[in-house]
Coordinates of C-alpha atoms in Angstrom, one line a residue:
X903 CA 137.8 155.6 119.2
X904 CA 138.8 152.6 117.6
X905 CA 142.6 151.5 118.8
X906 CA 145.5 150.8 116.5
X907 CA 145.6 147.4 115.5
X908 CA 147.4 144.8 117.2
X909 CA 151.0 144.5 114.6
X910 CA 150.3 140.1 114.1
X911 CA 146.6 141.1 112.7
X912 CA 147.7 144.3 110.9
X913 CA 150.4 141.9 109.0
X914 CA 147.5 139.5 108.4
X915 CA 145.1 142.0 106.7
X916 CA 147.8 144.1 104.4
X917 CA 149.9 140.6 103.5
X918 CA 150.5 140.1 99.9
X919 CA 149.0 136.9 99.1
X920 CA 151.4 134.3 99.1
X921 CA 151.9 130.6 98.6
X922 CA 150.5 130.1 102.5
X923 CA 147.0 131.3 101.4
X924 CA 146.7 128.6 98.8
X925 CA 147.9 125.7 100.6
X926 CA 144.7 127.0 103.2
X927 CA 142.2 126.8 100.4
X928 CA 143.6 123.5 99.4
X929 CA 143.6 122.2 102.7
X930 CA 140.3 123.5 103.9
X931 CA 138.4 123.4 100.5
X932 CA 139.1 119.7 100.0
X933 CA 137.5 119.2 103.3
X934 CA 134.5 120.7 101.3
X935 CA 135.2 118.4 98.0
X936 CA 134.6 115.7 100.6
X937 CA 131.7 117.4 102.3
X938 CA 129.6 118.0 98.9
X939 CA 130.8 114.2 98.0
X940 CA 129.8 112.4 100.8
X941 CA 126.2 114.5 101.1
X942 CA 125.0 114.5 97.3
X943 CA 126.3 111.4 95.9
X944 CA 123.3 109.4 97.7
X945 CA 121.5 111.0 95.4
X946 CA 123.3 109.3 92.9
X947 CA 122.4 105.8 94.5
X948 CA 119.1 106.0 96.3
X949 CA 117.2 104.8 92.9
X950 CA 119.6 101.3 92.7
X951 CA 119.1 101.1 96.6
X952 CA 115.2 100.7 96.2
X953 CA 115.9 98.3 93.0
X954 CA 118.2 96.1 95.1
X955 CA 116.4 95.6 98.3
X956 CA 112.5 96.7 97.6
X957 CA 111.5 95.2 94.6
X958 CA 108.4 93.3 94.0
X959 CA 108.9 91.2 90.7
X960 CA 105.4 91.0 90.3
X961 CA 105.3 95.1 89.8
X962 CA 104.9 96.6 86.9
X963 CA 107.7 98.8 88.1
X964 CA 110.8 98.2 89.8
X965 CA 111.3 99.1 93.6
X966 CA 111.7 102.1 94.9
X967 CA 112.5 103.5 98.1
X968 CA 109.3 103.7 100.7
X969 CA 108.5 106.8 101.7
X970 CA 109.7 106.6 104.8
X971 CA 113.1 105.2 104.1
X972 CA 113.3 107.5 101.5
X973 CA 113.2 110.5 103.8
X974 CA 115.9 108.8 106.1
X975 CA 118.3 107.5 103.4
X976 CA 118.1 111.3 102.3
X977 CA 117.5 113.5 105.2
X978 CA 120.2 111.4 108.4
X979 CA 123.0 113.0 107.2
X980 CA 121.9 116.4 107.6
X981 CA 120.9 115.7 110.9
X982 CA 123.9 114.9 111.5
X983 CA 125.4 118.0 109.9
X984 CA 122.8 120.1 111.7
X985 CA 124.1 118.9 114.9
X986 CA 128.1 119.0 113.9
X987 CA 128.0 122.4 112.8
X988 CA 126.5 123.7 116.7
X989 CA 128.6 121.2 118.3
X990 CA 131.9 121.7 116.6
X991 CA 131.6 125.7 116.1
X992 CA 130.8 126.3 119.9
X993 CA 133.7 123.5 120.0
X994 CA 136.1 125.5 118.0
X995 CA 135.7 129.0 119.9
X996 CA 136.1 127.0 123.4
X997 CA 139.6 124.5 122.0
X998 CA 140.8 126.8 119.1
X999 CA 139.9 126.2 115.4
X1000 CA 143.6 123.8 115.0
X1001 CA 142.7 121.0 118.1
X1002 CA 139.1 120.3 116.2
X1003 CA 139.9 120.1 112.6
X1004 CA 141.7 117.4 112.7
X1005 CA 138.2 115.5 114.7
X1006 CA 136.0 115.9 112.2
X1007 CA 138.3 114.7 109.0
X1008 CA 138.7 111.5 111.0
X1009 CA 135.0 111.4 112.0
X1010 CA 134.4 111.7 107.7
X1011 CA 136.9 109.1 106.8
X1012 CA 135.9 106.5 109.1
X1013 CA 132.0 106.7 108.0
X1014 CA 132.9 107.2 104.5
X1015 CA 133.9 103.2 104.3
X1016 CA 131.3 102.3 107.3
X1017 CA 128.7 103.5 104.7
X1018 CA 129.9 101.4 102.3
X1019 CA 130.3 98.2 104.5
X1020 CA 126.6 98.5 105.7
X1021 CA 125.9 94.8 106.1
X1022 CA 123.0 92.9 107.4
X1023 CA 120.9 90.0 106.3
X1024 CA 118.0 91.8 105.4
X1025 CA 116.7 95.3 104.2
X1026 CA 116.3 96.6 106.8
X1027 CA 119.6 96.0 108.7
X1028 CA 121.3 97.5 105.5
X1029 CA 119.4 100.4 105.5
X1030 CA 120.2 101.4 109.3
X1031 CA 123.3 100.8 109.1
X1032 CA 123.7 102.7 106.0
X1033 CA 121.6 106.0 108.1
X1034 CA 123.8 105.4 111.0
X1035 CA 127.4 105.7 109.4
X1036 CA 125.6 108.6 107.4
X1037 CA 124.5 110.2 110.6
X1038 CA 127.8 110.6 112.2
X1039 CA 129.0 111.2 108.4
X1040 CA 127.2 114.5 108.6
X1041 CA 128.2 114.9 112.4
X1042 CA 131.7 115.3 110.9
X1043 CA 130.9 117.6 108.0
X1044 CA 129.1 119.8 109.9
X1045 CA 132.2 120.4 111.9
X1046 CA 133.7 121.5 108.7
X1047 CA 131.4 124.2 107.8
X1048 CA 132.4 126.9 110.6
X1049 CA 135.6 125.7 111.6
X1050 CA 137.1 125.3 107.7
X1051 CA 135.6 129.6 107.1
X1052 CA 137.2 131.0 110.3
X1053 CA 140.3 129.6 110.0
X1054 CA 140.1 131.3 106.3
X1055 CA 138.7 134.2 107.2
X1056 CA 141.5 134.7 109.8
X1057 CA 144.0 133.3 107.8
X1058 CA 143.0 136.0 104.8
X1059 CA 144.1 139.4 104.2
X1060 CA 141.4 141.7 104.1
X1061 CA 142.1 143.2 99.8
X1062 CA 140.8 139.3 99.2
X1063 CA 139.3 137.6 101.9
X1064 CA 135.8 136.8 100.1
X1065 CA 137.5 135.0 97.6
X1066 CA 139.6 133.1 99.7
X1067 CA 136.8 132.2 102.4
X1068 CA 134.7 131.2 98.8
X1069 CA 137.6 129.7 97.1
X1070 CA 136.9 127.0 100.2
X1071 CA 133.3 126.7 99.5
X1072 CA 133.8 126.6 95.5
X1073 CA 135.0 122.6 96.6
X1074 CA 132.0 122.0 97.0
X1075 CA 131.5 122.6 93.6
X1076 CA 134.1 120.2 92.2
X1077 CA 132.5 117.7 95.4
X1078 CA 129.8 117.4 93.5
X1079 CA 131.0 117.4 90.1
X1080 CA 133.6 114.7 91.3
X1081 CA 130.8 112.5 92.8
X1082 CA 129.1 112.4 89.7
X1083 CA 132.3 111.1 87.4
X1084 CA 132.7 108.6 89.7
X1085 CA 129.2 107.3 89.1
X1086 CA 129.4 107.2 85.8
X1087 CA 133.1 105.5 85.6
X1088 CA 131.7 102.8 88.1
X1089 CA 128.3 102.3 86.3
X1090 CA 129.7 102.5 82.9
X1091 CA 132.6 99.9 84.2
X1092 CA 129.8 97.7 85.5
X1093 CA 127.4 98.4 82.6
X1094 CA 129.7 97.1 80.4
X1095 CA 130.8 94.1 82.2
X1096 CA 127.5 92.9 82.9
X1097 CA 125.2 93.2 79.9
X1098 CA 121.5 92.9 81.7
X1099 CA 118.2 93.3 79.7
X1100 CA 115.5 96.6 80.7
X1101 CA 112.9 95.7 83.3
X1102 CA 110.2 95.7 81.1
X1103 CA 112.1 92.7 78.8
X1104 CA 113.0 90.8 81.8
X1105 CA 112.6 91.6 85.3
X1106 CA 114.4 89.1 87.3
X1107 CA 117.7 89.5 84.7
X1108 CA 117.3 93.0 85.0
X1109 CA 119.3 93.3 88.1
X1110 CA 122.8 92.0 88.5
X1111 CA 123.9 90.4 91.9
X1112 CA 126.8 92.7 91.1
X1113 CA 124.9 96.1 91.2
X1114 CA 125.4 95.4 94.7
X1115 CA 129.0 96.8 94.9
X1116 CA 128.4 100.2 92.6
X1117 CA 126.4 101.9 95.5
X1118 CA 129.3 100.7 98.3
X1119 CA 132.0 102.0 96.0
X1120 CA 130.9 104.7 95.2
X1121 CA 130.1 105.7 98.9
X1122 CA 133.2 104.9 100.1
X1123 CA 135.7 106.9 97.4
X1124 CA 134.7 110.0 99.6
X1125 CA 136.8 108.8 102.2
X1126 CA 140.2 109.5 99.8
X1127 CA 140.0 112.8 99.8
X1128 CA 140.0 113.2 103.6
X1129 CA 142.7 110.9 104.0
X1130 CA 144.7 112.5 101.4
X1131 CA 144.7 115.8 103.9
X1132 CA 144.9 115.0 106.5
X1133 CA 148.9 115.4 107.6
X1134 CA 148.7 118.9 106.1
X1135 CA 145.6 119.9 107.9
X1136 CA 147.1 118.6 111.2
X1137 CA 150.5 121.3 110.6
X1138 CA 148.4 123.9 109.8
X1139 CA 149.2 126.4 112.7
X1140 CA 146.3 128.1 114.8
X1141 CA 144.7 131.2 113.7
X1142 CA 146.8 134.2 115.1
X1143 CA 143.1 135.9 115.8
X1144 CA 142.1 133.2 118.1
X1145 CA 145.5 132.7 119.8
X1146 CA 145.8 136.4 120.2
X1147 CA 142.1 137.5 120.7
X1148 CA 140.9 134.8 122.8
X1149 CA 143.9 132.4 123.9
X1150 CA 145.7 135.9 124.9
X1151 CA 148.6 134.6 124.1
X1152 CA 150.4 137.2 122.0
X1153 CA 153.6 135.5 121.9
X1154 CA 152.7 132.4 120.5
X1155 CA 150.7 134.2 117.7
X1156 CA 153.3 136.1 116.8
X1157 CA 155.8 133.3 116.6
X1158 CA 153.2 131.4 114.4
X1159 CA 153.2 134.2 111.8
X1160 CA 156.2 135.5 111.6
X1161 CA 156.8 131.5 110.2
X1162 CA 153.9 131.5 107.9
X1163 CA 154.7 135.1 106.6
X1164 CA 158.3 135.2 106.5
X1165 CA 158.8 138.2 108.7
X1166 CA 159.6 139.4 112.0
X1167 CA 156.5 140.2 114.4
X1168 CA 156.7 141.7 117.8
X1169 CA 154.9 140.0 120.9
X1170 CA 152.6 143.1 121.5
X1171 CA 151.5 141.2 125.2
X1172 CA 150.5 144.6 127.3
X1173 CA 147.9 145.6 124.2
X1174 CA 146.8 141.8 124.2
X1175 CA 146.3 142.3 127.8
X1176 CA 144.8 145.8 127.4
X1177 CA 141.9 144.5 124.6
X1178 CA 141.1 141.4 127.0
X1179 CA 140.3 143.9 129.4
X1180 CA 137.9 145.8 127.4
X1181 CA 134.2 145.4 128.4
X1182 CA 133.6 145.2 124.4
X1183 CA 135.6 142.1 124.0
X1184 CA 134.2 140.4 126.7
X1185 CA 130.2 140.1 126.3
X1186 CA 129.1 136.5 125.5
X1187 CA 126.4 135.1 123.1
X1188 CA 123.7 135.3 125.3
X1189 CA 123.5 138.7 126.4
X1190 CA 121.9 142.3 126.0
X1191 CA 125.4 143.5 124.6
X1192 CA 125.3 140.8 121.7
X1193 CA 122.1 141.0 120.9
X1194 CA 122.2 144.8 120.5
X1195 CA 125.0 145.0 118.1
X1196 CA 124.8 141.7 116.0
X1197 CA 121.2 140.2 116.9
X1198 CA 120.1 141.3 113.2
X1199 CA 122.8 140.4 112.2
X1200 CA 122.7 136.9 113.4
X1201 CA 119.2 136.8 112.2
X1202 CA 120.0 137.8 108.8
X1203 CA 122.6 135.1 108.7
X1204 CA 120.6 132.4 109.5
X1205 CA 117.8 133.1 107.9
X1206 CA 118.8 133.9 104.4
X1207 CA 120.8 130.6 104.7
X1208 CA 117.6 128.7 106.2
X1209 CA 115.8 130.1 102.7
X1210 CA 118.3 129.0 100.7
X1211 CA 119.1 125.6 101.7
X1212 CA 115.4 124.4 101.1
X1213 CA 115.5 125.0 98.0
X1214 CA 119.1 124.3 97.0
X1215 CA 118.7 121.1 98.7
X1216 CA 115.0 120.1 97.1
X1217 CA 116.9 121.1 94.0
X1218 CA 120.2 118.7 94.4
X1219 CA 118.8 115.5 96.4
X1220 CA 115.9 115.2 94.0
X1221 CA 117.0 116.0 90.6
X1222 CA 116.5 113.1 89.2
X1223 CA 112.9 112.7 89.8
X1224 CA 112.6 116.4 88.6
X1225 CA 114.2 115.6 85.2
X1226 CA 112.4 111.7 85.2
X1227 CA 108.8 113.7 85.4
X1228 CA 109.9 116.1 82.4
X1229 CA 111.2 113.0 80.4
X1230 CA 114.5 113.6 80.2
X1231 CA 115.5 110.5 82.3
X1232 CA 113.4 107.6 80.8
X1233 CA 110.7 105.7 83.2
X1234 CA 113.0 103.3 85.7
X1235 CA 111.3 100.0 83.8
X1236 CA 112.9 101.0 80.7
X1237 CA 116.1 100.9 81.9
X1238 CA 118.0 98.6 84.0
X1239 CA 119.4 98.7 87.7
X1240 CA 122.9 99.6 86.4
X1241 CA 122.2 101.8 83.5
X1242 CA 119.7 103.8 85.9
X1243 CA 122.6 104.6 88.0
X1244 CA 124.3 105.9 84.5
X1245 CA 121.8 108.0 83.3
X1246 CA 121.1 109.9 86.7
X1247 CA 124.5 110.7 86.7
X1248 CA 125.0 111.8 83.7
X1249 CA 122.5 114.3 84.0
X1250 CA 123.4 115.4 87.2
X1251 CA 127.1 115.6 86.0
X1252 CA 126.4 117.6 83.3
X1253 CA 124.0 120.3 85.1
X1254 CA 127.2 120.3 87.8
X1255 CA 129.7 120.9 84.9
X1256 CA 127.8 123.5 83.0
X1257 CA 125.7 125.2 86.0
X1258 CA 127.4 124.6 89.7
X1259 CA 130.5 124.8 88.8
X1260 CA 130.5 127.7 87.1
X1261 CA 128.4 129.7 89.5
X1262 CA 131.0 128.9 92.0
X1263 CA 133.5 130.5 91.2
X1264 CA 132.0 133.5 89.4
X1265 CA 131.5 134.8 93.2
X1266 CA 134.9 134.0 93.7
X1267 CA 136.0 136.6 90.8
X1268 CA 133.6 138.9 92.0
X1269 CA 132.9 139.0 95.9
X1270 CA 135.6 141.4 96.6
X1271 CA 134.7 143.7 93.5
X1272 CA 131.1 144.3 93.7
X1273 CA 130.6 142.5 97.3
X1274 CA 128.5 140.4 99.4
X1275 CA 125.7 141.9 99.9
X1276 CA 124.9 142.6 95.6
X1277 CA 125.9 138.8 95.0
X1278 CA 123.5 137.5 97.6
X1279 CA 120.3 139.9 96.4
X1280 CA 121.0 139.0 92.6
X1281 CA 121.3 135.0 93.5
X1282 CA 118.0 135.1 95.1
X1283 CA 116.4 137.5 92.6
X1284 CA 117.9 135.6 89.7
X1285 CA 116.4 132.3 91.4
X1286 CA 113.5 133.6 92.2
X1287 CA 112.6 134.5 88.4
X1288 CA 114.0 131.5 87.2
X1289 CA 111.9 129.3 89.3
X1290 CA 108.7 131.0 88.3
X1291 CA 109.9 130.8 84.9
X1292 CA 109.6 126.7 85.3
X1293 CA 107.1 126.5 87.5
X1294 CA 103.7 128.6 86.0
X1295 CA 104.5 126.8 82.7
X1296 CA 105.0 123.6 83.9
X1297 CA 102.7 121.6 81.9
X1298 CA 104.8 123.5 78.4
X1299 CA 108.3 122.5 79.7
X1300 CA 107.1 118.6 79.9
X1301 CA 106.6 118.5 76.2
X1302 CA 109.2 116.5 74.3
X1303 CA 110.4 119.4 72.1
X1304 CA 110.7 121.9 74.8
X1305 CA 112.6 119.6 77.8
X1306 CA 116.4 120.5 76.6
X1307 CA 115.2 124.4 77.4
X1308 CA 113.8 123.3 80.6
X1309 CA 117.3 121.7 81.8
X1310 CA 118.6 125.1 80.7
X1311 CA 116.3 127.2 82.7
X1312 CA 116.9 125.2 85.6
X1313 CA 120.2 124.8 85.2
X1314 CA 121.0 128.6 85.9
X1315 CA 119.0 128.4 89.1
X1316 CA 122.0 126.7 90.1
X1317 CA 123.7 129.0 88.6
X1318 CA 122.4 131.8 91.0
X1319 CA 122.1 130.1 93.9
X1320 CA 126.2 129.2 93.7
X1321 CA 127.2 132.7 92.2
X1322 CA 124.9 133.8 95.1
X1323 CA 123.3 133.1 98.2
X1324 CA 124.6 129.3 98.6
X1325 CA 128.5 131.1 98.2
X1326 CA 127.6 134.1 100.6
X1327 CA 125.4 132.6 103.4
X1328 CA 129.0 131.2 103.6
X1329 CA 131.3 133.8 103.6
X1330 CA 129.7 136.2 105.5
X1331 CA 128.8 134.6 108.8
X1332 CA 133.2 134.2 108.9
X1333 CA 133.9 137.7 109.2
X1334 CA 131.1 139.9 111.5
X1335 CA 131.0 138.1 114.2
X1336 CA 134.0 138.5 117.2
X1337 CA 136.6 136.1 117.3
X1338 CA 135.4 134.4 120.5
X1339 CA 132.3 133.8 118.8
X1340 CA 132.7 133.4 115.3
X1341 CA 133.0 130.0 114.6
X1342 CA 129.3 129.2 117.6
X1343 CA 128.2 131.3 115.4
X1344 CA 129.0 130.5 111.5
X1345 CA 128.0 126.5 113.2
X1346 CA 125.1 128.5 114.1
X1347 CA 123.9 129.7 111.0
X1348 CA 124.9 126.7 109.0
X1349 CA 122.8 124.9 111.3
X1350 CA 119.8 127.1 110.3
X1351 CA 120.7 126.4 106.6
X1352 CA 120.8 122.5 107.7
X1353 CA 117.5 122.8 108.9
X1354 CA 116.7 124.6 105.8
X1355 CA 117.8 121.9 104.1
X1356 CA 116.2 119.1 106.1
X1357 CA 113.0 120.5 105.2
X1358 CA 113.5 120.8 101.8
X1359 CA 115.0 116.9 101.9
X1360 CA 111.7 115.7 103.6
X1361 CA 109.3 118.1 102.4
X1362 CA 109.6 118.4 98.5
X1363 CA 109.5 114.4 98.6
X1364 CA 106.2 114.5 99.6
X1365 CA 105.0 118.1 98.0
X1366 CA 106.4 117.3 94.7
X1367 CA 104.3 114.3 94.2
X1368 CA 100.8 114.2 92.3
X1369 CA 97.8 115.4 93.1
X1370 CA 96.2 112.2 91.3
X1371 CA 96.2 109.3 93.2
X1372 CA 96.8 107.3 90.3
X1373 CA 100.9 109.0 89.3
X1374 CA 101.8 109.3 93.0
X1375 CA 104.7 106.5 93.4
X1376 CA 104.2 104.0 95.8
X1377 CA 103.6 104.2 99.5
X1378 CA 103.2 107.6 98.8
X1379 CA 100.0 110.5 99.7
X1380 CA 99.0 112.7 97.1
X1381 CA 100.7 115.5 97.1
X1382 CA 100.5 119.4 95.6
X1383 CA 102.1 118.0 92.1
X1384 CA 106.1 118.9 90.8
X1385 CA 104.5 122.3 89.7
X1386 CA 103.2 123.7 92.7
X1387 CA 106.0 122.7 94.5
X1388 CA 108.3 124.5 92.2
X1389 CA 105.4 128.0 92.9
X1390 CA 106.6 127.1 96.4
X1391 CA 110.4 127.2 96.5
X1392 CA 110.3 130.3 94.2
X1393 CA 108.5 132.1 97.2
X1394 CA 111.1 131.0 99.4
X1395 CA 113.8 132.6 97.0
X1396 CA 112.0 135.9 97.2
X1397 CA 111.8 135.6 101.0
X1398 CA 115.6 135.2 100.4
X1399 CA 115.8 138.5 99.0
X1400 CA 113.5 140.2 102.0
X1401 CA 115.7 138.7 104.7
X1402 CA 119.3 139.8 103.1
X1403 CA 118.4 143.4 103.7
X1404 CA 119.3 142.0 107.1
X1405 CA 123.0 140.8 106.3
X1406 CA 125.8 143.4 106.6
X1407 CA 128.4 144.6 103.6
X1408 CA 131.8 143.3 105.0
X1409 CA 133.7 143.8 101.7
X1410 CA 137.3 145.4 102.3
X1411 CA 137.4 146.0 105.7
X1412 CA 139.4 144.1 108.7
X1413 CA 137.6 141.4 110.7
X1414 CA 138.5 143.7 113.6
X1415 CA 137.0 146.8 112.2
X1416 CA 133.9 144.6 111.5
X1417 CA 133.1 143.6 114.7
X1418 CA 134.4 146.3 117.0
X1419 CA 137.3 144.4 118.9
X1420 CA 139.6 147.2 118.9
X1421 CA 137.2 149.6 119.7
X1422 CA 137.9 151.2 122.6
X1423 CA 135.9 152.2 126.0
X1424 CA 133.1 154.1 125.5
X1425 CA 133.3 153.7 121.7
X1426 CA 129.7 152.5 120.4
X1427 CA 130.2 151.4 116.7
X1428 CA 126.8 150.4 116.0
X1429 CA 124.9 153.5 118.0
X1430 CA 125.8 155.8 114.5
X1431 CA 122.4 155.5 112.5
X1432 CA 124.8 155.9 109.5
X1433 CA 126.8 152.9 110.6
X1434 CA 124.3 150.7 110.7
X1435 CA 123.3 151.9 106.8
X1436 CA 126.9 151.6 105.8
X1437 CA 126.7 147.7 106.6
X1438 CA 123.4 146.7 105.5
X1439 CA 124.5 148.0 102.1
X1440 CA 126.6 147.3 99.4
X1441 CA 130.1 149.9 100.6

């Protein structure tokens, strides 16, 4: 039989929201602005980096990135992400969610600027530099991912908490949307102030000394962010799940929220006591007892997220080759260094503003109306048609007439994915795991989806180029052509849609009740056949 719920936790789930729950989002979700800055605006840059430090005046074309450098300038970071996220969340279960937050914003701030300062005398001092500060860059934001959902998902009442816990993620949204204006204001700024001819008319003139400083600046404005929350993130009390469930220390979590919610709360220490004493509050991660009631769970988790991040990633770091090979960016030698760096963001601000954003925070006024689990299997179904959709006519999208409904057609890929799996894979990870474990275990699955992602950052670069030796850019093999590899991440959406049937339905009920800590002895809530229905469907 399941036991009342401890009074601090009850308040939590039936609280009105109040003013407390926004100043969360803010302070967690810009964490996430920062996060989607600092990992997509390389994007932004990676074209100017080849120009300034690879190219070969006597080239037809201007320098790119090698191949190799390419994958590294793109790929370090979410190494280092890869590696926060298991790090911080197994972290934030062991020192409590408050003591490690404030870590990884300092971790982001400092290798914000040290990205931007990369010095050396030659290429390749610059460049590993650059991948070094980016490493421990995505060390830090990894430690965001878990640690920035529990402490929302225990934060949250339980009428709203998917909205809340993808309020946070929505940031990521405006992360990358922000990195993109401040591209175009620095490009634009230095555009104008620096009049150069195209590489084709002059190849030497064609990049300014100055075009130096736009990829520096524009690398280091994602340290403002964190900065700017750093004080508020650091007075944020701790979660009154993890000081109660897991600190046992009932007092203190009672004495936290009866400040953030205005009321009084009782110090229920001999129930505290009582639950820590309970054989189903005690098992660990790697045992018989975990594996039987949240293995699949886990599973699902990371794996939908590992699906999803290849090709949401493939999709963001390399978007501006995708739209360069349909035309819609014009060939690098007709442009030069500092205008590139315009046009790239421009489109890549506009599919943000009319696609990303958008998508965000339709799951945000939705998750907690017609739930997780339908959100996550229309994302991948939607992305799934809308890939194939680009990818079997390929060769028709590249004609001139035809590119604007290309951009569209991709653009609501995006779409899905963000009012979908990319919002979800998020959420849910937060909320059906136990409070000793739920932040090892969100770092856990993010990981998977960094791995995810790591693929899709070093694969498509290599996939997506042509099968004739004569198109593939330099330094690289032939590959299986843009329009195969496009065939190849809409099988990976549909896999998306296989694996969900694995995630459970968490919509409207208490973490608690999710995950069986006030069950009592005896009580098996996952041995009911039905049970196990009820939350691999849509309740």
């Amino acid at each position: 039989m399941a036991r009342e719920q401890l009074g601090v936790l009850n308040a939590l789930d039936v609280a009105r929201t109040q003013w407390y729950h926004f100043t969360a989002i803010v302070i967690a979700g810009m964490g996430f602005f920062t996060d989607a800055y600092d990992l997509f605006c390389i994007s932004l840059v990676t074209k100017l980096l080849g120009r300034i430090y690879y190219t070969d005046l006597s080239k037809r074309k201007p320098g790119t990135l090698p191949p190799n450098i390419a994958a590294a300038v793109n790929g370090v970071a979410l190494c280092g992400t890869l590696a926060g996220q298991l790090f911080f969340g197994w972290l934030g279960d062991k020192l409590g969610r408050k003591k490690v937050y404030g870590i990884t914003l300092i971790l982001m701030v400092v290798c914000s600027i040290g990205s931007g300062l990369s010095l050396g005398k030659n290429p390749n001092a610059v460049i590993t530099t650059l991948c070094f500060f980016r490493f421990w860059l995505g060390f830090g934001i990894g430690g965001d991912y878990p640690l920035s959902a529990t402490i929302m998902s225990e934060y949250a009442n339980k009428k709203t908490r998917g909205a809340f816990i993808a309020a946070v993620f929505a940031m990521q949204g405006f992360g990358i949307l922000g990195g993109g204006i401040v591209a175009l204001i620095v490009s634009s700024a230095f555009d104008h102030q620096f009049k150069r001819p195209t590489y084709f008319e002059d190849r030497e003139r064609s990049l300014a000394p100055q075009a130096d400083y736009i990829w520096r600046i524009i690398l280091m404005v994602g340290a403002m962010p964190a900065i700017l929350t750093y004080y508020w993130r650091m007075r944020m009390p701790e979660t009154a799940r993890y000081t109660a469930l897991v600190a046992k220390n009932a007092k203190q979590a009672a004495s936290d929220m009866s400040k953030v919610l205005n009321v009084e709360l009782e110090a229920e220490e001999e129930k505290v006591e009582k639950l820590a004493t309970e054989t189903t509050n005690s098992f660990g991660l790697f045992t018989k007892e975990f594996a039987r009631r949240h293995g699949l769970h886990l599973l699902g988790t990371t794996s939908t997220w590992f699906l999803l991040d290849i090709a949401f990633y493939s999709q963001n770091l390399f978007q501006k080759d995708i739209f360069s090979s349909i035309g819609w960016i014009p060939s690098s030698e007709k442009m030069n260094a500092i205008h590139e760096v315009y046009r790239i963001a421009r489109a890549q601000t506009l599919i943000a503003l009319c696609s990303t954003v958008p998508g965000y925070w339709f799951t945000v006024a939705f998750i907690d109306h017609i739930g997780r689990f339908a959100i996550q299997m229309m994302g991948f179904f939607f992305m799934t048609v809308f890939m194939f959709a680009l990818a079997i006519p390929y060769n028709h999208w590249t004609k001139h007439s035809y590119r604007i409904g290309f951009v569209i057609m991709y653009s609501l890929t995006f779409f899905f994915s963000n009012f979908g799996p990319n919002a979800t894979t998020f959420v849910v990870p937060a909320e059906i795991f136990p409070a000793r474990l739920r932040s090892t275990c969100h770092g856990i699955s993010a990981a998977a989806g960094k791995a995810g992602a790591i693929v899709g950052a070093f694969g498509f670069l290599y996939a997506s180029q042509s099968k004739d030796p004569t198109k593939v850019e330099a330094g690289y093999p032939t590959g299986i052509g843009m329009k195969n590899a496009l065939i190849v991440l809409g099988v990976i959406n549909f896999f998306g849609m296989l694996f969900t049937l694995l995630v459970p339905e968490s919509k409207g009920k208490s973490l608690e009740e999710l995950t069986g800590e006030n069950e009592g002895e005896g009580n098996e809530p996952t041995a009911d056949p039905q049970a196990v229905s009820n939350r691999t469907v849509p309740v």
